[in-house]
Short mmCIF file of C-alpha atoms and ligand atoms in Angstrom, two decimals:
data_model
loop_
_atom_site.label_atom_id
_atom_site.label_comp_id
_atom_site.label_asym_id
_atom_site.label_seq_id
_atom_site.Cartn_x
_atom_site.Cartn_y
_atom_site.Cartn_z
CA UNK A 975 -28.69 -49.91 -232.33
CA UNK A 976 -27.71 -47.26 -229.86
CA UNK A 977 -27.30 -47.70 -226.18
CA UNK A 978 -25.51 -45.03 -224.18
CA UNK A 979 -24.21 -45.76 -220.72
CA UNK A 980 -23.92 -42.89 -218.26
CA UNK A 981 -21.73 -43.73 -215.30
CA UNK A 982 -19.91 -41.94 -212.51
CA UNK A 983 -16.12 -41.61 -212.58
CA UNK A 984 -15.58 -40.85 -208.91
CA UNK A 985 -17.40 -41.60 -205.62
CA UNK A 986 -20.94 -40.86 -206.74
CA UNK A 987 -23.13 -37.74 -206.92
CA UNK A 988 -21.34 -36.49 -210.03
CA UNK A 989 -24.66 -35.34 -211.50
CA UNK A 990 -25.53 -38.53 -213.38
CA UNK A 991 -29.27 -37.86 -213.04
CA UNK A 992 -28.84 -34.33 -214.35
CA UNK A 993 -26.73 -35.52 -217.32
CA UNK A 994 -29.18 -38.33 -218.11
CA UNK A 995 -32.02 -35.82 -218.07
CA UNK A 996 -30.31 -33.80 -220.80
CA UNK A 997 -29.34 -36.86 -222.85
CA UNK A 998 -32.85 -38.32 -222.48
CA UNK A 999 -34.44 -35.67 -224.70
CA UNK A 1000 -34.64 -38.07 -227.63
CA UNK A 1001 -34.38 -41.56 -226.17
CA UNK A 1002 -37.01 -44.25 -225.86
CA UNK A 1003 -35.81 -46.03 -222.72
CA UNK A 1004 -33.93 -44.96 -219.59
CA UNK A 1005 -32.79 -47.85 -217.40
CA UNK A 1006 -31.13 -48.32 -214.04
CA UNK A 1007 -28.76 -51.30 -213.93
CA UNK A 1008 -27.17 -51.37 -210.47
CA UNK A 1009 -27.54 -50.28 -206.88
CA UNK A 1010 -30.84 -49.42 -205.29
CA UNK A 1011 -32.21 -46.58 -203.23
CA UNK A 1012 -28.72 -45.81 -201.95
CA UNK A 1013 -28.71 -43.62 -205.08
CA UNK A 1014 -30.06 -40.10 -205.06
CA UNK A 1015 -30.28 -38.46 -208.47
CA UNK A 1016 -31.39 -34.84 -208.69
CA UNK A 1017 -33.01 -33.36 -211.75
CA UNK A 1018 -34.14 -29.74 -212.00
CA UNK A 1019 -36.59 -28.63 -214.63
CA UNK A 1020 -37.47 -24.96 -214.30
CA UNK A 1021 -38.36 -24.39 -210.65
CA UNK A 1022 -39.18 -28.03 -210.06
CA UNK A 1023 -36.68 -30.32 -208.38
CA UNK A 1024 -36.91 -34.11 -208.45
CA UNK A 1025 -34.91 -36.35 -206.14
CA UNK A 1026 -35.01 -39.86 -207.56
CA UNK A 1027 -33.75 -42.92 -205.76
CA UNK A 1028 -35.00 -45.94 -207.69
CA UNK A 1029 -37.03 -44.67 -210.62
CA UNK A 1030 -34.78 -43.71 -213.55
CA UNK A 1031 -34.55 -39.98 -214.24
CA UNK A 1032 -36.18 -40.46 -217.65
CA UNK A 1033 -39.51 -40.47 -215.83
CA UNK A 1034 -39.61 -36.67 -215.98
CA UNK A 1035 -39.51 -36.81 -219.78
CA UNK A 1036 -42.88 -37.63 -221.30
CA UNK A 1037 -43.07 -40.80 -223.39
CA UNK A 1038 -39.82 -42.28 -222.06
CA UNK A 1039 -40.16 -45.87 -220.85
CA UNK A 1040 -38.20 -46.46 -217.65
CA UNK A 1041 -36.85 -49.81 -216.57
CA UNK A 1042 -35.34 -51.09 -213.35
CA UNK A 1043 -32.97 -53.83 -214.46
CA UNK A 1044 -32.12 -57.23 -213.02
CA UNK A 1045 -28.95 -55.79 -211.43
CA UNK A 1046 -30.87 -53.39 -209.19
CA UNK A 1047 -32.00 -54.17 -205.65
CA UNK A 1048 -35.54 -53.02 -204.99
CA UNK A 1049 -37.20 -51.96 -201.76
CA UNK A 1050 -40.90 -52.30 -202.68
CA UNK A 1051 -41.97 -49.76 -200.07
CA UNK A 1052 -39.58 -47.13 -201.42
CA UNK A 1053 -40.61 -47.91 -204.99
CA UNK A 1054 -44.27 -47.43 -204.19
CA UNK A 1055 -43.65 -44.18 -202.33
CA UNK A 1056 -41.53 -42.81 -205.16
CA UNK A 1057 -44.01 -43.77 -207.87
CA UNK A 1058 -46.94 -42.31 -205.92
CA UNK A 1059 -45.04 -39.08 -205.26
CA UNK A 1060 -44.29 -38.73 -208.98
CA UNK A 1061 -47.92 -39.41 -209.83
CA UNK A 1062 -49.00 -36.69 -207.42
CA UNK A 1063 -46.75 -34.34 -209.37
CA UNK A 1064 -48.47 -35.28 -212.62
CA UNK A 1065 -46.20 -37.96 -214.09
CA UNK A 1066 -47.72 -41.23 -215.26
CA UNK A 1067 -44.87 -43.09 -213.58
CA UNK A 1068 -46.65 -46.43 -213.10
CA UNK A 1069 -47.65 -46.68 -216.73
CA UNK A 1070 -44.13 -46.02 -217.97
CA UNK A 1071 -42.15 -48.08 -215.46
CA UNK A 1072 -41.13 -51.72 -215.75
CA UNK A 1073 -39.28 -53.70 -213.09
CA UNK A 1074 -37.30 -56.79 -213.96
CA UNK A 1075 -38.60 -59.96 -212.34
CA UNK A 1076 -35.03 -61.05 -211.64
CA UNK A 1077 -34.17 -57.98 -209.55
CA UNK A 1078 -33.66 -58.78 -205.88
CA UNK A 1079 -35.82 -57.42 -203.08
CA UNK A 1080 -34.48 -55.48 -200.13
CA UNK A 1081 -36.15 -56.93 -197.05
CA UNK A 1082 -36.48 -55.29 -193.62
CA UNK A 1083 -33.90 -57.75 -192.23
CA UNK A 1084 -31.35 -56.54 -194.80
CA UNK A 1085 -31.72 -53.00 -193.51
CA UNK A 1086 -31.37 -54.17 -189.91
CA UNK A 1087 -28.23 -56.14 -190.80
CA UNK A 1088 -26.73 -53.15 -192.61
CA UNK A 1089 -27.11 -51.06 -189.50
CA UNK A 1090 -25.83 -53.74 -187.07
CA UNK A 1091 -22.76 -54.33 -189.24
CA UNK A 1092 -21.92 -50.63 -189.30
CA UNK A 1093 -22.29 -50.33 -185.54
CA UNK A 1094 -20.11 -53.42 -185.13
CA UNK A 1095 -17.37 -51.94 -187.29
CA UNK A 1096 -17.09 -48.87 -185.07
CA UNK A 1097 -14.33 -46.59 -186.37
CA UNK A 1098 -13.76 -48.89 -189.35
CA UNK A 1099 -17.34 -48.33 -190.54
CA UNK A 1100 -18.01 -47.91 -194.26
CA UNK A 1101 -20.53 -45.14 -193.81
CA UNK A 1102 -23.21 -46.92 -195.81
CA UNK A 1103 -26.51 -45.31 -196.65
CA UNK A 1104 -28.14 -47.83 -194.32
CA UNK A 1105 -30.60 -48.89 -197.00
CA UNK A 1106 -29.82 -52.63 -196.79
CA UNK A 1107 -27.88 -52.64 -200.06
CA UNK A 1108 -24.89 -54.75 -198.98
CA UNK A 1109 -26.84 -57.51 -197.22
CA UNK A 1110 -29.24 -57.80 -200.18
CA UNK A 1111 -26.41 -58.30 -202.67
CA UNK A 1112 -24.79 -60.76 -200.25
CA UNK A 1113 -27.95 -62.85 -200.30
CA UNK A 1114 -28.12 -62.63 -204.08
CA UNK A 1115 -24.62 -64.07 -204.42
CA UNK A 1116 -25.28 -66.62 -201.68
CA UNK A 1117 -28.39 -67.72 -203.61
CA UNK A 1118 -30.63 -67.02 -200.66
CA UNK A 1119 -32.22 -63.86 -201.99
CA UNK A 1120 -35.86 -63.08 -202.69
CA UNK A 1121 -36.63 -61.74 -206.14
CA UNK A 1122 -39.30 -59.43 -207.49
CA UNK A 1123 -40.96 -62.33 -209.35
CA UNK A 1124 -41.35 -64.26 -206.09
CA UNK A 1125 -44.05 -61.78 -205.05
CA UNK A 1126 -46.27 -63.53 -207.59
CA UNK A 1127 -46.23 -66.87 -205.75
CA UNK A 1128 -46.97 -66.96 -202.05
CA UNK A 1129 -45.79 -70.58 -201.74
CA UNK A 1130 -42.37 -69.86 -203.22
CA UNK A 1131 -42.11 -66.69 -201.17
CA UNK A 1132 -42.78 -68.55 -197.92
CA UNK A 1133 -40.29 -71.30 -198.77
CA UNK A 1134 -37.54 -68.82 -199.70
CA UNK A 1135 -38.08 -66.65 -196.66
CA UNK A 1136 -38.01 -69.67 -194.36
CA UNK A 1137 -34.69 -70.76 -195.85
CA UNK A 1138 -33.24 -67.24 -195.75
CA UNK A 1139 -34.25 -66.70 -192.14
CA UNK A 1140 -32.95 -70.00 -190.78
CA UNK A 1141 -29.43 -68.59 -190.31
CA UNK A 1142 -30.38 -64.94 -190.10
CA UNK A 1143 -32.76 -65.32 -187.20
CA UNK A 1144 -30.07 -67.18 -185.27
CA UNK A 1145 -27.79 -64.18 -185.84
CA UNK A 1146 -30.48 -61.68 -184.85
CA UNK A 1147 -31.25 -63.58 -181.66
CA UNK A 1148 -27.82 -64.72 -180.57
CA UNK A 1149 -25.47 -62.07 -181.90
CA UNK A 1150 -27.60 -58.93 -181.80
CA UNK A 1151 -30.07 -59.91 -179.07
CA UNK A 1152 -33.06 -59.06 -181.23
CA UNK A 1153 -36.45 -60.66 -181.78
CA UNK A 1154 -36.36 -63.04 -184.75
CA UNK A 1155 -38.27 -62.15 -187.93
CA UNK A 1156 -41.58 -63.89 -188.49
CA UNK A 1157 -41.95 -65.51 -191.92
CA UNK A 1158 -45.71 -64.96 -192.08
CA UNK A 1159 -45.37 -61.27 -191.25
CA UNK A 1160 -42.82 -60.86 -194.03
CA UNK A 1161 -45.00 -62.76 -196.50
CA UNK A 1162 -47.91 -60.47 -195.61
CA UNK A 1163 -45.66 -57.39 -195.95
CA UNK A 1164 -44.62 -58.41 -199.46
CA UNK A 1165 -48.16 -59.46 -200.38
CA UNK A 1166 -49.28 -55.95 -199.54
CA UNK A 1167 -47.21 -54.69 -202.50
CA UNK A 1168 -48.35 -57.37 -204.96
CA UNK A 1169 -51.20 -55.40 -206.50
CA UNK A 1170 -48.94 -52.39 -207.00
CA UNK A 1171 -45.92 -54.15 -208.45
CA UNK A 1172 -47.45 -57.01 -210.46
CA UNK A 1173 -48.38 -54.95 -213.55
CA UNK A 1174 -44.83 -53.59 -213.71
CA UNK A 1175 -43.00 -56.92 -213.52
CA UNK A 1176 -41.32 -57.62 -216.85
CA UNK A 1177 -38.34 -59.11 -218.60
CA UNK A 1178 -36.70 -55.71 -219.00
CA UNK A 1179 -33.57 -57.12 -220.68
CA UNK A 1180 -35.71 -58.60 -223.45
CA UNK A 1181 -37.61 -55.30 -223.74
CA UNK A 1182 -34.39 -53.35 -224.22
CA UNK A 1183 -32.91 -55.88 -226.66
CA UNK A 1184 -36.10 -55.88 -228.76
CA UNK A 1185 -36.16 -52.10 -228.68
CA UNK A 1186 -32.54 -51.87 -229.77
CA UNK A 1187 -33.18 -54.24 -232.67
CA UNK A 1188 -35.98 -51.87 -233.73
CA UNK A 1189 -33.50 -48.95 -233.69
CA UNK A 1190 -34.88 -47.53 -230.44
CA UNK A 1191 -32.51 -45.51 -228.25
CA UNK A 1192 -31.58 -46.68 -224.77
CA UNK A 1193 -29.88 -44.76 -222.00
CA UNK A 1194 -28.44 -46.78 -219.12
CA UNK A 1195 -28.30 -44.62 -215.98
CA UNK A 1196 -25.62 -45.66 -213.53
CA UNK A 1197 -26.09 -45.43 -209.79
CA UNK A 1198 -23.02 -44.94 -207.54
CA UNK A 1199 -19.72 -44.74 -209.41
CA UNK A 1200 -16.39 -46.29 -210.36
CA UNK A 1201 -14.52 -45.65 -207.11
CA UNK A 1202 -17.42 -47.21 -205.20
CA UNK A 1203 -17.36 -50.32 -207.41
CA UNK A 1204 -17.03 -53.54 -205.43
CA UNK A 1205 -14.14 -54.75 -207.62
CA UNK A 1206 -12.49 -51.57 -208.86
CA UNK A 1207 -13.22 -49.09 -206.09
CA UNK A 1208 -11.58 -48.27 -202.78
CA UNK A 1209 -12.51 -51.60 -201.17
CA UNK A 1210 -13.81 -52.13 -198.51
CA UNK A 1211 -15.12 -48.55 -198.61
CA UNK A 1212 -17.34 -49.32 -201.57
CA UNK A 1213 -20.85 -50.37 -202.37
CA UNK A 1214 -21.81 -53.98 -203.05
CA UNK A 1215 -22.52 -53.79 -206.77
CA UNK A 1216 -20.63 -52.99 -209.98
CA UNK A 1217 -21.62 -49.51 -211.17
CA UNK A 1218 -18.91 -49.73 -213.87
CA UNK A 1219 -19.30 -50.70 -217.52
CA UNK A 1220 -19.32 -54.47 -216.89
CA UNK A 1221 -22.13 -54.00 -214.39
CA UNK A 1222 -24.10 -52.04 -216.96
CA UNK A 1223 -24.12 -55.07 -219.24
CA UNK A 1224 -24.79 -57.66 -216.56
CA UNK A 1225 -27.36 -55.53 -214.76
CA UNK A 1226 -29.41 -54.57 -217.79
CA UNK A 1227 -29.33 -57.72 -219.90
CA UNK A 1228 -28.18 -56.03 -223.08
CA UNK A 1229 -25.07 -56.97 -225.02
CA UNK A 1230 -21.78 -55.15 -225.42
CA UNK A 1231 -22.55 -54.97 -229.13
CA UNK A 1232 -25.45 -52.63 -228.36
CA UNK A 1233 -23.36 -50.04 -226.52
CA UNK A 1234 -21.90 -47.32 -228.67
CA UNK A 1235 -21.43 -44.44 -226.22
CA UNK A 1236 -20.06 -44.48 -222.70
CA UNK A 1237 -20.35 -41.13 -220.95
CA UNK A 1238 -18.23 -40.73 -217.82
CA UNK A 1239 -19.50 -38.03 -215.48
CA UNK A 1240 -17.23 -36.03 -213.18
CA UNK A 1241 -17.62 -32.89 -211.18
CA UNK A 1242 -15.08 -30.10 -211.69
CA UNK A 1243 -13.93 -31.06 -208.18
CA UNK A 1244 -14.40 -34.19 -206.04
CA UNK A 1245 -16.87 -35.22 -203.39
CA UNK A 1246 -17.37 -38.32 -201.33
CA UNK A 1247 -20.01 -39.34 -198.78
CA UNK A 1248 -19.13 -42.04 -196.32
CA UNK A 1249 -15.73 -43.23 -195.19
CA UNK A 1250 -12.57 -44.32 -197.00
CA UNK A 1251 -9.54 -42.70 -198.59
CA UNK A 1252 -9.87 -39.45 -200.52
CA UNK A 1253 -6.43 -38.03 -201.27
CA UNK A 1254 -7.57 -34.55 -202.37
CA UNK A 1255 -9.97 -33.93 -199.47
CA UNK A 1256 -9.99 -30.33 -198.23
CA UNK A 1257 -10.41 -29.58 -194.54
CA UNK A 1258 -10.10 -25.83 -194.91
CA UNK A 1259 -12.21 -22.80 -195.70
CA UNK A 1260 -12.00 -23.42 -199.44
CA UNK A 1261 -13.54 -26.86 -198.97
CA UNK A 1262 -16.30 -25.33 -196.86
CA UNK A 1263 -16.97 -22.70 -199.50
CA UNK A 1264 -17.26 -25.32 -202.24
CA UNK A 1265 -19.59 -27.40 -200.03
CA UNK A 1266 -21.88 -24.45 -199.42
CA UNK A 1267 -21.84 -23.17 -203.00
CA UNK A 1268 -22.33 -26.63 -204.51
CA UNK A 1269 -24.96 -27.54 -201.90
CA UNK A 1270 -22.91 -30.64 -201.18
CA UNK A 1271 -25.22 -32.49 -198.83
CA UNK A 1272 -26.25 -36.08 -199.63
CA UNK A 1273 -29.40 -36.43 -201.73
CA UNK A 1274 -30.27 -39.68 -199.95
CA UNK A 1275 -29.02 -39.25 -196.39
CA UNK A 1276 -28.53 -35.48 -196.09
CA UNK A 1277 -24.98 -36.02 -194.81
CA UNK A 1278 -22.47 -33.24 -195.63
CA UNK A 1279 -20.31 -34.48 -198.48
CA UNK A 1280 -16.54 -34.48 -198.12
CA UNK A 1281 -15.12 -32.05 -200.66
CA UNK A 1282 -11.76 -31.94 -202.44
CA UNK A 1283 -10.01 -30.86 -205.63
CA UNK A 1284 -10.41 -32.79 -208.86
CA UNK A 1285 -8.35 -35.96 -208.62
CA UNK A 1286 -7.15 -36.56 -212.17
CA UNK A 1287 -5.26 -39.84 -211.62
CA UNK A 1288 -8.47 -41.30 -210.17
CA UNK A 1289 -10.63 -39.91 -212.99
CA UNK A 1290 -8.15 -41.10 -215.63
CA UNK A 1291 -8.17 -44.57 -214.11
CA UNK A 1292 -11.97 -44.60 -214.18
CA UNK A 1293 -12.07 -43.26 -217.73
CA UNK A 1294 -9.66 -45.95 -218.97
CA UNK A 1295 -11.24 -48.79 -217.08
CA UNK A 1296 -14.73 -48.00 -218.38
CA UNK A 1297 -13.49 -47.12 -221.85
CA UNK A 1298 -15.45 -43.90 -221.90
CA UNK A 1299 -16.12 -42.21 -225.23
CA UNK A 1300 -17.20 -38.87 -223.70
CA UNK A 1301 -16.85 -36.91 -220.50
CA UNK A 1302 -19.65 -34.87 -218.96
CA UNK A 1303 -18.14 -32.25 -216.68
CA UNK A 1304 -20.53 -30.94 -214.04
CA UNK A 1305 -20.75 -28.20 -211.41
CA UNK A 1306 -18.19 -26.02 -213.19
CA UNK A 1307 -20.09 -22.95 -211.95
CA UNK A 1308 -19.30 -23.87 -208.35
CA UNK A 1309 -15.59 -23.21 -208.90
CA UNK A 1310 -16.43 -19.55 -209.55
CA UNK A 1311 -16.38 -19.24 -205.75
CA UNK A 1312 -12.64 -19.97 -205.47
CA UNK A 1313 -9.73 -17.72 -206.34
CA UNK A 1314 -7.38 -20.37 -207.65
CA UNK A 1315 -8.24 -23.83 -208.86
CA UNK A 1316 -6.09 -26.82 -207.99
CA UNK A 1317 -6.10 -30.06 -209.91
CA UNK A 1318 -4.35 -33.16 -208.63
CA UNK A 1319 -2.06 -34.47 -211.38
CA UNK A 1320 -0.22 -37.18 -209.46
CA UNK A 1321 0.54 -38.42 -205.97
CA UNK A 1322 3.48 -38.63 -203.67
CA UNK A 1323 3.46 -41.94 -201.87
CA UNK A 1324 5.94 -42.47 -199.05
CA UNK A 1325 8.22 -39.81 -200.50
CA UNK A 1326 8.07 -41.04 -204.10
CA UNK A 1327 6.19 -39.60 -207.05
CA UNK A 1328 3.45 -41.88 -208.40
CA UNK A 1329 1.57 -40.91 -211.53
CA UNK A 1330 -0.93 -43.74 -211.93
CA UNK A 1331 -3.75 -44.82 -209.66
CA UNK A 1332 -2.50 -47.11 -206.89
CA UNK A 1333 -3.74 -50.68 -206.82
CA UNK A 1334 -2.69 -51.17 -203.20
CA UNK A 1335 -5.12 -49.71 -200.69
CA UNK A 1336 -2.34 -48.78 -198.26
CA UNK A 1337 -0.72 -46.68 -201.00
CA UNK A 1338 -3.98 -44.87 -201.55
CA UNK A 1339 -4.24 -44.11 -197.84
CA UNK A 1340 -0.68 -42.72 -197.92
CA UNK A 1341 -1.08 -40.81 -201.19
CA UNK A 1342 -0.44 -37.07 -200.96
CA UNK A 1343 -1.77 -35.09 -203.92
CA UNK A 1344 0.57 -33.22 -206.25
CA UNK A 1345 -1.31 -30.19 -207.55
CA UNK A 1346 -1.21 -28.07 -210.64
CA UNK A 1347 -2.57 -24.62 -209.87
CA UNK A 1348 -4.76 -23.02 -212.49
CA UNK A 1349 -6.11 -19.46 -212.49
CA UNK A 1350 -9.68 -19.06 -211.31
CA UNK A 1351 -12.40 -16.84 -212.76
CA UNK A 1352 -14.90 -14.46 -211.20
CA UNK A 1353 -17.57 -14.20 -213.85
CA UNK A 1354 -20.96 -15.84 -213.42
CA UNK A 1355 -20.91 -18.68 -215.96
CA UNK A 1356 -24.38 -20.08 -215.39
CA UNK A 1357 -25.63 -18.35 -218.54
CA UNK A 1358 -22.92 -19.80 -220.82
CA UNK A 1359 -24.31 -22.07 -223.53
CA UNK A 1360 -21.24 -22.47 -225.71
CA UNK A 1361 -17.65 -23.15 -224.77
CA UNK A 1362 -16.70 -19.83 -226.32
CA UNK A 1363 -18.99 -18.04 -223.81
CA UNK A 1364 -16.80 -19.17 -220.90
CA UNK A 1365 -14.18 -16.81 -219.48
CA UNK A 1366 -10.69 -17.74 -220.62
CA UNK A 1367 -9.63 -19.27 -217.30
CA UNK A 1368 -12.69 -21.53 -217.21
CA UNK A 1369 -12.10 -22.53 -220.82
CA UNK A 1370 -8.48 -23.36 -220.02
CA UNK A 1371 -9.57 -25.47 -217.07
CA UNK A 1372 -12.06 -27.36 -219.21
CA UNK A 1373 -9.52 -27.96 -221.96
CA UNK A 1374 -6.94 -29.11 -219.44
CA UNK A 1375 -9.37 -31.70 -218.05
CA UNK A 1376 -10.38 -32.83 -221.53
CA UNK A 1377 -6.78 -33.33 -222.64
CA UNK A 1378 -5.70 -35.05 -219.45
CA UNK A 1379 -8.65 -37.45 -219.34
CA UNK A 1380 -8.22 -38.18 -223.02
CA UNK A 1381 -11.87 -38.19 -224.07
CA UNK A 1382 -13.91 -35.36 -225.59
CA UNK A 1383 -16.46 -33.50 -223.51
CA UNK A 1384 -20.06 -33.95 -224.57
CA UNK A 1385 -21.46 -31.65 -221.92
CA UNK A 1386 -20.28 -28.95 -219.52
CA UNK A 1387 -22.82 -28.32 -216.82
CA UNK A 1388 -22.88 -24.78 -215.45
CA UNK A 1389 -25.91 -25.02 -213.18
CA UNK A 1390 -28.35 -27.60 -211.91
CA UNK A 1391 -31.29 -26.56 -214.10
CA UNK A 1392 -31.89 -28.54 -217.30
CA UNK A 1393 -30.98 -25.65 -219.62
CA UNK A 1394 -27.82 -24.63 -217.74
CA UNK A 1395 -25.42 -26.63 -219.85
CA UNK A 1396 -23.04 -26.38 -222.74
CA UNK A 1397 -24.00 -29.37 -224.83
CA UNK A 1398 -21.37 -30.14 -227.42
CA UNK A 1399 -22.27 -33.60 -228.59
CA UNK A 1400 -25.25 -35.58 -227.49
CA UNK A 1401 -24.03 -39.01 -226.57
CA UNK A 1402 -27.35 -40.75 -227.22
P1 LIG B 2481 -26.04 -38.11 -209.04
O1 LIG B 2481 -26.25 -38.98 -207.88
O2 LIG B 2481 -24.77 -38.43 -209.77
O3 LIG B 2481 -27.20 -38.04 -209.97
O4 LIG B 2481 -25.82 -36.63 -208.45
P2 LIG B 2481 -26.70 -35.94 -207.27
O5 LIG B 2481 -27.99 -35.51 -207.83
O6 LIG B 2481 -26.70 -36.77 -206.04
O7 LIG B 2481 -25.77 -34.70 -206.93
C1 LIG B 2481 -25.47 -33.73 -207.85
C2 LIG B 2481 -25.95 -32.38 -207.31
O8 LIG B 2481 -25.42 -31.34 -208.09
C3 LIG B 2481 -27.46 -32.19 -207.37
O9 LIG B 2481 -27.87 -31.41 -206.28
C4 LIG B 2481 -27.67 -31.44 -208.67
O10 LIG B 2481 -28.86 -30.66 -208.69
C5 LIG B 2481 -26.46 -30.57 -208.68
N1 LIG B 2481 -25.93 -30.21 -209.99
C6 LIG B 2481 -25.76 -30.99 -211.09
N2 LIG B 2481 -25.11 -30.33 -212.05
C7 LIG B 2481 -24.86 -29.09 -211.56
C8 LIG B 2481 -24.15 -27.96 -212.05
O11 LIG B 2481 -23.64 -27.93 -213.15
N3 LIG B 2481 -24.07 -26.88 -211.21
C9 LIG B 2481 -24.61 -26.86 -209.98
N4 LIG B 2481 -24.46 -25.77 -209.23
N5 LIG B 2481 -25.27 -27.91 -209.47
C10 LIG B 2481 -25.37 -29.03 -210.25
P1 LIG B 2482 -25.50 -41.92 -206.40
O1 LIG B 2482 -26.15 -42.85 -207.40
C1 LIG B 2482 -22.66 -41.25 -203.19
C2 LIG B 2482 -21.67 -44.73 -200.72
C3 LIG B 2482 -22.06 -44.63 -199.26
C4 LIG B 2482 -20.97 -45.48 -198.64
C5 LIG B 2482 -20.76 -46.59 -199.66
C6 LIG B 2482 -21.53 -47.87 -199.35
O2 LIG B 2482 -26.41 -40.88 -205.88
O3 LIG B 2482 -24.20 -41.40 -206.94
P2 LIG B 2482 -24.07 -48.57 -199.52
O4 LIG B 2482 -25.29 -47.99 -198.86
O5 LIG B 2482 -24.13 -48.53 -201.01
O6 LIG B 2482 -23.71 -49.92 -199.00
O7 LIG B 2482 -22.88 -47.58 -199.05
O8 LIG B 2482 -21.22 -46.06 -200.89
N1 LIG B 2482 -22.75 -44.51 -201.69
C7 LIG B 2482 -22.91 -43.38 -202.38
N2 LIG B 2482 -22.25 -42.21 -202.34
N3 LIG B 2482 -23.64 -41.43 -204.09
C8 LIG B 2482 -24.30 -42.60 -204.18
O9 LIG B 2482 -25.20 -42.87 -205.13
C9 LIG B 2482 -23.98 -43.63 -203.27
N4 LIG B 2482 -24.44 -44.89 -203.05
C10 LIG B 2482 -23.68 -45.41 -202.10
O10 LIG B 2482 -22.05 -43.30 -198.82
O11 LIG B 2482 -19.78 -44.73 -198.58
MG1 LIG B 2483 -26.51 -38.85 -205.81
#
């Protein structure tokens, strides 16, 4: 029984897709368990680049079965577009993809609400991806959501949409001055995806559990990351799901007993898209250089990512909280562009040294990073395939991170292409 969870330790875009692609070389299933098409996971194989939003990255490995778990929120239009685009590129995506019937559907009114809420928040906005993620999870918890399985029964669909729209239409009309949504139009919209999605609807949790009992290997691919977690992240500047280890269990339908590896992914520095505190953010030339070299522009929205030094207290918190067994360190090659490398090893909050990760949001907003400066390196490291190939300064940096985080590295990524990695232990 081996399930490996791959999850982000920071604010997303750590390279989870890229790490999963490497780890997926000998697995049977790759599964998404949380989030939706707010995610953007990039995988590069040779000259080909794949930007995946809903379909797990395992799709680019032949024979891997991909599942979209009950914890994911699914926009049927986006799913269809993504599957068709993959098919055009020669992947039998439809045949190898299963979608859990319990997963919730992102409806057009969720997207509209997401955007109205953000406009309403003004300067306090979260900077969401505007994909309707928050409002869909709200409806799930409020028990007024529409699920993938509902597509199979027009009567149930109509009843649920009527109930869901009773309050929402009043808000659209009276608060936002918009035309109310028409139940029949929405039923017809969903019906138009029935033929496409019906063959994929499954009990994916049961599939994974059965597979695990038969000694099959499962990789759970996290979307978003720990500091965007609704409970453990920098609330309210978070997403509306639990990308952390608990969410992996709830959102996939497998048991804790099945999980034997938890791989936490972090960049060699930090990025964040959207608003909220980020103590190590750089507003200078160095930050700009890292952004350009690392091509730090959102995979989903194209927004420039905020860039900063590696924030060890945050990463250590995430590593502890998720109980990671391995670290995958990514984008190490990008740091070749800087002369000296800083790593945040603690904070100063209102004049006092603080070594942990603050629970209180105000403290996090006031936190000033305390840096340890490490020597940089100038050599091109994209061809390194063993730790010993790295220049001494890069090796020292890697070892410093490994010791501080307290979990062994299973992979050091030195480029975005599949082969550009130092793979020390395969977590799957
Ligand atoms: P995810 O959302 O966690 O899967 O990460 P994204 O795909 O959104 O962002 C990571 C970006 O870094 C992508 O553009 C990857 O192609 C790229 N990438 C991943 N690993 C490396 C690496 O080691 N070096 C470089 N230069 N780019 C990398
Ligand atoms: P991957 O899987 C980076 C951020 C948004 C915003 C906040 C809430 O590619 O790492 P939402 O649309 O989820 O309600 O937005 O979360 N966010 C991400 N940032 N990578 C992601 O996914 C993200 N998914 C959401 O920018 O700050
Ligand atoms: Mg991403």
